mmCIF file of C-alpha atoms and ligand atoms in Angstrom:
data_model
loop_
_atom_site.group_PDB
_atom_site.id
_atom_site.type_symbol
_atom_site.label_atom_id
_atom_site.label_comp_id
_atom_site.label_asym_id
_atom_site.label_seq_id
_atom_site.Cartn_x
_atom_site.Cartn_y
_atom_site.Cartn_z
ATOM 1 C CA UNK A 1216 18.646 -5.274 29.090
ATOM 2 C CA UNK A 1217 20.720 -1.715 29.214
ATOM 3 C CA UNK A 1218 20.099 1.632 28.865
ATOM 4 C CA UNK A 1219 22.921 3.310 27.196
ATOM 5 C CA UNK A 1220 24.586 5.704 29.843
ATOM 6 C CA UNK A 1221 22.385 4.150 32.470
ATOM 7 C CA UNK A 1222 22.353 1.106 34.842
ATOM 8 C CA UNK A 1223 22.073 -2.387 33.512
ATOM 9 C CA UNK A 1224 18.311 -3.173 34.407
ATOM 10 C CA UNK A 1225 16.834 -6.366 33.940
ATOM 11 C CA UNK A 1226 14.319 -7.676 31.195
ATOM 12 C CA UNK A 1227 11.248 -5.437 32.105
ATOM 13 C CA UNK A 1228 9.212 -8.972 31.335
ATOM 14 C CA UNK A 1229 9.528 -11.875 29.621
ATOM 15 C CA UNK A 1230 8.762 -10.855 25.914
ATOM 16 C CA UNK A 1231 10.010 -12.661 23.007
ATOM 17 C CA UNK A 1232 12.450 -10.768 20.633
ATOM 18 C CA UNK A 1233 11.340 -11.747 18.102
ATOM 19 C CA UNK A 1234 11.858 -8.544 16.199
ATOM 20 C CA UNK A 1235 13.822 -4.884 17.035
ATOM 21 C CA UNK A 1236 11.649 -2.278 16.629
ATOM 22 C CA UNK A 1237 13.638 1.405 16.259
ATOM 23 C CA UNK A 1238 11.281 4.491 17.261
ATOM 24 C CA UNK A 1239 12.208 8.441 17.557
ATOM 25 C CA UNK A 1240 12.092 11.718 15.646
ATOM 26 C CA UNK A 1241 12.044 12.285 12.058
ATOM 27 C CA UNK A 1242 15.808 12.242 10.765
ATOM 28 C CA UNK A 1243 16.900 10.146 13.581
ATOM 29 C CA UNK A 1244 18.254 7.488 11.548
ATOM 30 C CA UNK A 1245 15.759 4.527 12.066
ATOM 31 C CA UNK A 1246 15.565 3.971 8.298
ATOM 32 C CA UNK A 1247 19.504 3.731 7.889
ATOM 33 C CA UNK A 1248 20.557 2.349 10.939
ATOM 34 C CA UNK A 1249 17.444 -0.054 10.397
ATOM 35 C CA UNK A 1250 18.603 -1.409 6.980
ATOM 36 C CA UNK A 1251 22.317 -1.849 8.162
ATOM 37 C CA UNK A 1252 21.122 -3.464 11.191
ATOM 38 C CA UNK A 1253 19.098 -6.029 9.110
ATOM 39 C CA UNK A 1254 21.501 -6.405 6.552
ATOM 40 C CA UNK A 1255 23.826 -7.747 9.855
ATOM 41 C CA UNK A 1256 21.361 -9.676 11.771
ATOM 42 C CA UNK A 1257 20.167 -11.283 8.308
ATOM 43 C CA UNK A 1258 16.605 -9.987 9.358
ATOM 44 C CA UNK A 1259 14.426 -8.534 6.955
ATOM 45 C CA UNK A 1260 13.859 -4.678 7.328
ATOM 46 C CA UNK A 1261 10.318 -3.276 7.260
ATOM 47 C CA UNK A 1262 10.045 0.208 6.698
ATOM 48 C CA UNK A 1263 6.084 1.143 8.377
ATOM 49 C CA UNK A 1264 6.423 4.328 6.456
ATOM 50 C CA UNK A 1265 6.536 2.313 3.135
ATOM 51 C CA UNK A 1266 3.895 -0.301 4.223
ATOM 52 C CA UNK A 1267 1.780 3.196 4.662
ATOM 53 C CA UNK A 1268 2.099 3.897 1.353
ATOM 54 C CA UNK A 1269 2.355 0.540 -0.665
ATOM 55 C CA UNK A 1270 -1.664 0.271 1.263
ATOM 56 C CA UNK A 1271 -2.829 3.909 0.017
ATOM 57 C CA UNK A 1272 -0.862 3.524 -3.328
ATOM 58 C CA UNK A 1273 0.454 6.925 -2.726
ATOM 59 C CA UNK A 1274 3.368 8.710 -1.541
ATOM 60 C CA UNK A 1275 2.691 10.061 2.360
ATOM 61 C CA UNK A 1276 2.876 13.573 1.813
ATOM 62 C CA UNK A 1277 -0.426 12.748 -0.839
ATOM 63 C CA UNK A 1278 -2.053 10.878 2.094
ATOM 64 C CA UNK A 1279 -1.927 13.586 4.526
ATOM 65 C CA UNK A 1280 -2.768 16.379 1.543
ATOM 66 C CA UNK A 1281 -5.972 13.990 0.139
ATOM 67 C CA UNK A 1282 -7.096 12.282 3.329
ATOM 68 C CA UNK A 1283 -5.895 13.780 6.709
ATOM 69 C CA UNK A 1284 -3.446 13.092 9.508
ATOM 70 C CA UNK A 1285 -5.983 11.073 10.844
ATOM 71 C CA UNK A 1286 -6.681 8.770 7.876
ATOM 72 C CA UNK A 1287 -2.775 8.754 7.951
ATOM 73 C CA UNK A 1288 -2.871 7.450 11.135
ATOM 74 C CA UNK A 1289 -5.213 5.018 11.163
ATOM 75 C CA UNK A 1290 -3.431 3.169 8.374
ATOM 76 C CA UNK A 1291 -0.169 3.270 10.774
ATOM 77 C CA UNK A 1292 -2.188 1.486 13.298
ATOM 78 C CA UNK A 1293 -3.717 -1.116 10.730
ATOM 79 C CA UNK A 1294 0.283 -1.643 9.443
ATOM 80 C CA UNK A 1295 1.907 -1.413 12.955
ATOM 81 C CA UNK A 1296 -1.201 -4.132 14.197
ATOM 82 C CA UNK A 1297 -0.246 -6.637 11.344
ATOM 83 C CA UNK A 1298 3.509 -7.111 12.456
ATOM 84 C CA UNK A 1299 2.394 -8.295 15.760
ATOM 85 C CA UNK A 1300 2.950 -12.219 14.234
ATOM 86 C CA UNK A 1301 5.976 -11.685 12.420
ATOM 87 C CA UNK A 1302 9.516 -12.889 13.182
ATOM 88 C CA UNK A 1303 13.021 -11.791 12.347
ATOM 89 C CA UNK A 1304 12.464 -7.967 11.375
ATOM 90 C CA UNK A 1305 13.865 -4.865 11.897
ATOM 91 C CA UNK A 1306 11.000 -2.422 11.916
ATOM 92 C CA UNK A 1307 11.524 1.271 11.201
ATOM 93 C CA UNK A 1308 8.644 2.681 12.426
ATOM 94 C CA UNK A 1309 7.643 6.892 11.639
ATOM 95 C CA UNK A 1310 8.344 8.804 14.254
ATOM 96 C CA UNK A 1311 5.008 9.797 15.040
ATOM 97 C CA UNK A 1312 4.290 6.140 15.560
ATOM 98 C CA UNK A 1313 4.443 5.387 19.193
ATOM 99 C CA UNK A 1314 2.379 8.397 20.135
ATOM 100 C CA UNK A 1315 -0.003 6.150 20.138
ATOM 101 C CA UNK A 1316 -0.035 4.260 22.901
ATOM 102 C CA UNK A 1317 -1.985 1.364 21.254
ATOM 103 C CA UNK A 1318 1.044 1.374 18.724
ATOM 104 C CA UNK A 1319 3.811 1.165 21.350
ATOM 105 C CA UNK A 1320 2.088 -1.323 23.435
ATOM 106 C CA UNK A 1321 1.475 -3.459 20.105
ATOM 107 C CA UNK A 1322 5.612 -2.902 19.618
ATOM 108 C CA UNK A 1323 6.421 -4.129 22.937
ATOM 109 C CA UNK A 1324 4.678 -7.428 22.486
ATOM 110 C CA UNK A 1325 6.990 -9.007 19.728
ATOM 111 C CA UNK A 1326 9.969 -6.580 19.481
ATOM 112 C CA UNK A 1327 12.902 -4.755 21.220
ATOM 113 C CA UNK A 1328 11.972 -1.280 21.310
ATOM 114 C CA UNK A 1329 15.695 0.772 20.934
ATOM 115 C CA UNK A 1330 14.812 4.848 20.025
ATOM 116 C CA UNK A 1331 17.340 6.717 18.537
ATOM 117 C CA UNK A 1332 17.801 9.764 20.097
ATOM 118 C CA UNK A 1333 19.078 13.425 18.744
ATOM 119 C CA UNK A 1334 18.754 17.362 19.419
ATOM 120 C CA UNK A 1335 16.029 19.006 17.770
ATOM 121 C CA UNK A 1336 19.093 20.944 16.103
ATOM 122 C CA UNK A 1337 20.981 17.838 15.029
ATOM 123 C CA UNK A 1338 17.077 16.466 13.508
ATOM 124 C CA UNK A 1339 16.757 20.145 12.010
ATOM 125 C CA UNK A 1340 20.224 20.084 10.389
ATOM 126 C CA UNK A 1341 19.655 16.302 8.820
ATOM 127 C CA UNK A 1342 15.958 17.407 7.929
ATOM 128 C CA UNK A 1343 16.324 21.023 6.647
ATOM 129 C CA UNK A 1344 17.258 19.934 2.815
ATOM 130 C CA UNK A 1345 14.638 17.132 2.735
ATOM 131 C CA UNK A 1346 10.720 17.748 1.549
ATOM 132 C CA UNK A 1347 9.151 14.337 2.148
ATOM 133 C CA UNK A 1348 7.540 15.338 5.383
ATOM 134 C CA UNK A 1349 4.597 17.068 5.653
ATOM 135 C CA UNK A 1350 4.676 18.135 9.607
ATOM 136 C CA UNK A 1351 8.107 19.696 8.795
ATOM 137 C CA UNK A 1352 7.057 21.930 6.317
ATOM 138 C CA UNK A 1353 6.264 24.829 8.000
ATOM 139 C CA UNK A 1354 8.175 28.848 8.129
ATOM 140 C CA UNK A 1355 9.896 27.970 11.186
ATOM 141 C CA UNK A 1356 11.342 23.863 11.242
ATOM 142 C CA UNK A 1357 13.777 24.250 13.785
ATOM 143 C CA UNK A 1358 10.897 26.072 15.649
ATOM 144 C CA UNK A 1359 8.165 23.112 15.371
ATOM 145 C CA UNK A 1360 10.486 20.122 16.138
ATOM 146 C CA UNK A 1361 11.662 21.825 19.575
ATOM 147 C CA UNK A 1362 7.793 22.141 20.490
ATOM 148 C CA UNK A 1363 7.222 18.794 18.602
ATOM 149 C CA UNK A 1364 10.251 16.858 20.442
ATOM 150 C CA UNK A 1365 9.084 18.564 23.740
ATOM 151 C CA UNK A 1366 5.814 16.858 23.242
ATOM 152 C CA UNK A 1367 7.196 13.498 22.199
ATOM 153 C CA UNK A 1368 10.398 13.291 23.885
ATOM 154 C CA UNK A 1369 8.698 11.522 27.557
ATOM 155 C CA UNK A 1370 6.442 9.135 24.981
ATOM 156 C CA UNK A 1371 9.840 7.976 23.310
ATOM 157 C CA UNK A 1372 11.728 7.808 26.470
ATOM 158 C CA UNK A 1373 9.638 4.924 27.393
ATOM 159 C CA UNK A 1374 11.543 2.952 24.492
ATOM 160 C CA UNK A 1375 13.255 -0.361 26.291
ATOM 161 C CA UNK A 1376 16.988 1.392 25.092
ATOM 162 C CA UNK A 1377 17.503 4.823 24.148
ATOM 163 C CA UNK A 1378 20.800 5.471 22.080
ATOM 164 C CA UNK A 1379 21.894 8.997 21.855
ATOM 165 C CA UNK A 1380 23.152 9.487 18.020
ATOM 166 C CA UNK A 1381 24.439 12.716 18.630
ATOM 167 C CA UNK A 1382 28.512 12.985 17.145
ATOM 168 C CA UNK A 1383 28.699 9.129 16.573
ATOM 169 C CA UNK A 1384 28.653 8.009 12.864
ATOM 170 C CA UNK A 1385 26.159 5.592 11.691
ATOM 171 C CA UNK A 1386 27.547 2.816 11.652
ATOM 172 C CA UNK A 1387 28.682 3.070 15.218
ATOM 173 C CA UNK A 1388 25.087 3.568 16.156
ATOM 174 C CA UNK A 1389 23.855 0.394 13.977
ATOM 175 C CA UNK A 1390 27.078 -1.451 16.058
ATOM 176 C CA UNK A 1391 25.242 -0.446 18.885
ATOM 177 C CA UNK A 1392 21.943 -1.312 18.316
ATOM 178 C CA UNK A 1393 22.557 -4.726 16.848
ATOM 179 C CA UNK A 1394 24.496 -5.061 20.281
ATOM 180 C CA UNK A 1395 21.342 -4.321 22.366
ATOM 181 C CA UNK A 1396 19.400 -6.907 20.667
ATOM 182 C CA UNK A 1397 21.683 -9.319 20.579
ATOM 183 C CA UNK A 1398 22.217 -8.665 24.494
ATOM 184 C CA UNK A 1399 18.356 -9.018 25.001
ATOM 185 C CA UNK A 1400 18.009 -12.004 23.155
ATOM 186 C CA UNK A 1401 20.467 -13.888 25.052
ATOM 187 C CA UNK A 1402 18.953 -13.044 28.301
HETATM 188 C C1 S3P B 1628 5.925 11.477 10.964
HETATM 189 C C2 S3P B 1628 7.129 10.935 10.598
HETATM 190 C C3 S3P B 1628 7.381 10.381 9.250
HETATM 191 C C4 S3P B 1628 6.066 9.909 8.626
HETATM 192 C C5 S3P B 1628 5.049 11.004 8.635
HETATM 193 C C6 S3P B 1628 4.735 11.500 10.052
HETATM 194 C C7 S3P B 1628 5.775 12.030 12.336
HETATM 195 O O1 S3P B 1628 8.290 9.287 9.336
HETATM 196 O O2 S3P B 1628 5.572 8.783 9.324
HETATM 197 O O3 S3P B 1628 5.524 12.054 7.833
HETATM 198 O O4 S3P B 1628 4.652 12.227 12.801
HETATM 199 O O5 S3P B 1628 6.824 12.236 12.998
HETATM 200 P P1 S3P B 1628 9.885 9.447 9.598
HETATM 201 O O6 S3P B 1628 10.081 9.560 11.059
HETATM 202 O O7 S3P B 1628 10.429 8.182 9.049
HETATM 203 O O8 S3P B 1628 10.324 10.648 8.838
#
């Protein structure tokens, strides 16, 4: 196990890989990197975001409007809960996910944990022309993710590998990350 731009470190226990798990900020890339990952590992990607949605039967910016954050996040915990027995996915989880510890822990049982990292003004540039998110839309974006990223920025840090995605295209990063698991998996 290695931490980009840090020592190798050995396997924090003896978990089972059976999945790869990618956590972080809005507009990090989990999605894309996620799918191009799978596509290479022949895994099937899982989207929690999606799952979210195909269980309310509505698009996530209806959930929060209709129901709340909180009913919002309760059905990420029900989704994130059910992939605990599942083998051979790539799981893009939201990036509000792992803030819950119960979420993270659940993660760390089955998968490889890799969190892409970025600036809040590299996630406000890739953001700023999208209107899917509901915690984004606010007067001041740019504003909100540095306050948001301060608060979850220690909470993803705890991911098993953190890849910066700063300057590096995405398939570089996907390279990368499909390295990682690979590397854990044959530890
Ligand atoms: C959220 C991130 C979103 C989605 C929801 C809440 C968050 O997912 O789960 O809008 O709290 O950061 P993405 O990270 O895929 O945009």
């Amino acid at each position: 196990m290695r931490r980009q731009f840090a020592h190798a470190v050995p396997m924090p226990d003896q978990r089972a890989m059976a999945n790869l798990a990618l956590v972080g900020f809005m507009g990090c890339g989990k999605s894309t990197v996620g799918r191009q990952v799978a596509r290479e590992l022949r895994f099937e990607f899982v989207d929690t975001d999606q799952l979210i949605e195909d269980r309310a039967g509505m698009p996530i910016p209806e959930i929060f409007a209709n129901e709340g954050e909180a009913a919002f996040r309760a059905l990420e915990k029900e989704v994130i809960a059910s992939l605990a027995n599942e083998t051979g996915r790539v799981i893009a989880t939201g990036g509000g996910a792992v803030m819950n510890p119960d979420n993270f822990a659940s993660l760390k049982t089955h998968a490889l944990v890799i969190c892409l990292w970025a600036s809040a003004e590299t996630l406000h540039e890739r953001t700023r022309h999208q209107s899917h998110r509901p915690l984004l839309k606010q007067e001041d974006p740019l504003g909100t993710i540095r306050e948001m990223l301060k608060e979850r920025g220690p909470v993803y840090k705890k991911a098993d590998v953190i890849i910066n995605t700063e300057l590096r295209p995405q398939r570089e990063v996907a390279a990368q990350v499909r390295h990682q698991f690979q590397e854990s998996s044959s530890t």
